[in-house]
């Protein structure tokens, strides 16, 4: 965060483009950098005084009386109770009952109880609070669907729709604490469903719209869900994806499921079987209704949602997040990281089943922003679709994943908008940036003027651990530092703080957005995150903090390869491979070697035909990283296995390549990619 040596602003005339900077060097966890290696930490964007002055993080800094972000971060680590109390006060949340204190059991972080004695409903704070404060006629939700339908609701109109659906759910005997699955694409109904469940105190079970029946049934069964809000189908790239057969199969093996609320997205007369307790979305609330629906009183430990995260082994973890903790963490992230509030329109191109959807929607609304959603193919009918959506919806904060950026970049010059009038913030999450993708978004789309807020954390903390902000200079692919209050460090193999080398990303303090626990699995939460080093959260990412304060995520720590004693993360190999002009994307992983321990295998997706691509990629990696890290094999494949949120499943790739059981594949978005991996063994 050291910024005093940097200029007050960097204009397009003297700003280096990312393409001018040196190549990223190999990363060897735990080893120091040779002094002659150039580290890419030259900022490509520096805020001017006006940008800093309008920053919401700057406003919070002033409210706390701290002189700068360094002092704020130090005080937050020394006194989390003070910090998070200040954060909740600054958000000006409306409590149904004021908490007795900010936190209990701080010295036993896995048992930390935030805002004990308090009662707060996040839906009330996201929508109804703004109506009470005179914003009922202001825009709250905008949407666009693949077929071109566009619309907008004010806060008053959104509140009326949420109340209609909430009262309809109550009429279906869905009670406080009942679990309700939500499996919808990114349409307005997904926003309303999440808010309606929260308003009555039901617990949303997040489901990717593209999940197969096994994945849906596993999650609904594990949570004993009594209802499912789903679509009968949905349009995708000009065709209709039918869902009735899938849902019927789920219902057969989910005894607890008694109600299916069906959103008619598949078109008139979508064929398929009837569903248990089926009721049409439009019919909810059609009976007698109360004049006013009061938000359910939710104690601070009451669950808001269950978000399942998958690994390659074991059952998915049902991470349970609460109303109070999620409201505070997601809303402060929206304000401090994405710099949104009243007058802004936030969007994230994602699926409601990924945590970035509730962070953007619920966090953005609680922070005072309006939100926009797009449901459809991101490059249909052409690669400029999303930019037209953003312009029409007045989007000011536009969230993407690096994978999505690479997808849009395939459209070439036609994918680059002539001008961007509304967007003032880009944000990204889901995976580490590759230099080519960052450069395309920042230099070509944003013309070097729009900051890219790199944002990394996860479902497990309800938001970010590391992030850029509009108060600090931005380095390509890097982070300005930890989000205030997260107490992040890089740790060596003994758990001690580490600077200038790669180590484990850890948190030294708990925070409100951490889980209430894992649904139905007492003890698994503590064992998963808090057991490696007492009082320290082990996140599972490799990170690096430079001597100049710039941070980088270097990939999942369990994806690390050990080649003849040299430990290297896959992202370092992939960054070099991505320099080849004929490579669209790649995945590097390690396989057993009787001499070296592991050898490197790389799968590449070609962007253009290149007969000698494997040889050229091998030579490129050898020249950049040295002969010891030269790939053993390079294979060309049409696509890489990835999740709906865009993450490449390297451990699955490795298992399939070796002929082993790949484990849980419920989050897989493109099953055909698995067959391609099998074909190159």
Coordinates of N, CA and C in Angstrom, one line a residue, residues 8 45 47-62 339 424 470-472:
X8 N 0.6 11.8 -8.4 CA -0.8 11.9 -8.0 C -1.8 11.4 -9.1
X45 N -2.5 2.3 -13.7 CA -3.6 3.2 -13.4 C -3.3 3.8 -12.0
X47 N -5.1 6.7 -9.3 CA -6.2 7.6 -9.1 C -5.8 9.1 -9.0
X48 N -6.6 10.0 -9.6 CA -6.4 11.4 -9.4 C -7.1 11.8 -8.2
X49 N -6.9 13.1 -7.8 CA -7.5 13.6 -6.6 C -9.0 13.5 -6.5
X50 N -9.6 13.8 -7.7 CA -11.1 13.8 -7.7 C -11.6 12.3 -7.5
X51 N -10.9 11.3 -8.0 CA -11.4 9.9 -7.8 C -11.2 9.5 -6.4
X52 N -10.1 9.9 -5.8 CA -9.9 9.6 -4.3 C -11.0 10.3 -3.5
X53 N -11.3 11.6 -3.8 CA -12.2 12.3 -3.0 C -13.6 11.7 -3.1
X54 N -14.0 11.2 -4.2 CA -15.4 10.6 -4.3 C -15.4 9.1 -3.8
X55 N -14.3 8.6 -3.5 CA -14.2 7.2 -3.1 C -15.0 6.9 -1.8
X56 N -15.8 5.9 -1.7 CA -16.5 5.6 -0.5 C -15.6 5.0 0.6
X57 N -14.5 4.4 0.2 CA -13.5 4.0 1.1 C -12.8 5.2 1.8
X58 N -12.6 6.2 1.0 CA -12.1 7.5 1.5 C -13.0 8.1 2.6
X59 N -14.4 8.0 2.3 CA -15.3 8.5 3.3 C -15.3 7.7 4.5
X60 N -15.2 6.3 4.4 CA -15.1 5.5 5.7 C -13.8 5.9 6.4
X61 N -12.7 6.1 5.7 CA -11.5 6.4 6.4 C -11.6 7.7 7.2
X62 N -12.3 8.7 6.6 CA -12.5 9.9 7.3 C -13.4 9.7 8.5
X339 N -16.6 0.6 -5.0 CA -16.9 2.0 -5.0 C -18.3 2.4 -5.4
X424 N -17.5 3.1 -15.1 CA -16.4 3.7 -14.5 C -15.5 2.8 -13.7
X470 N -10.3 2.1 -5.6 CA -10.2 3.3 -6.4 C -9.4 4.4 -5.7
X471 N -8.8 4.1 -4.5 CA -7.9 5.0 -3.8 C -6.5 4.7 -4.0
X472 N -6.2 3.6 -4.7 CA -4.8 3.1 -4.7 C -4.4 2.8 -6.2

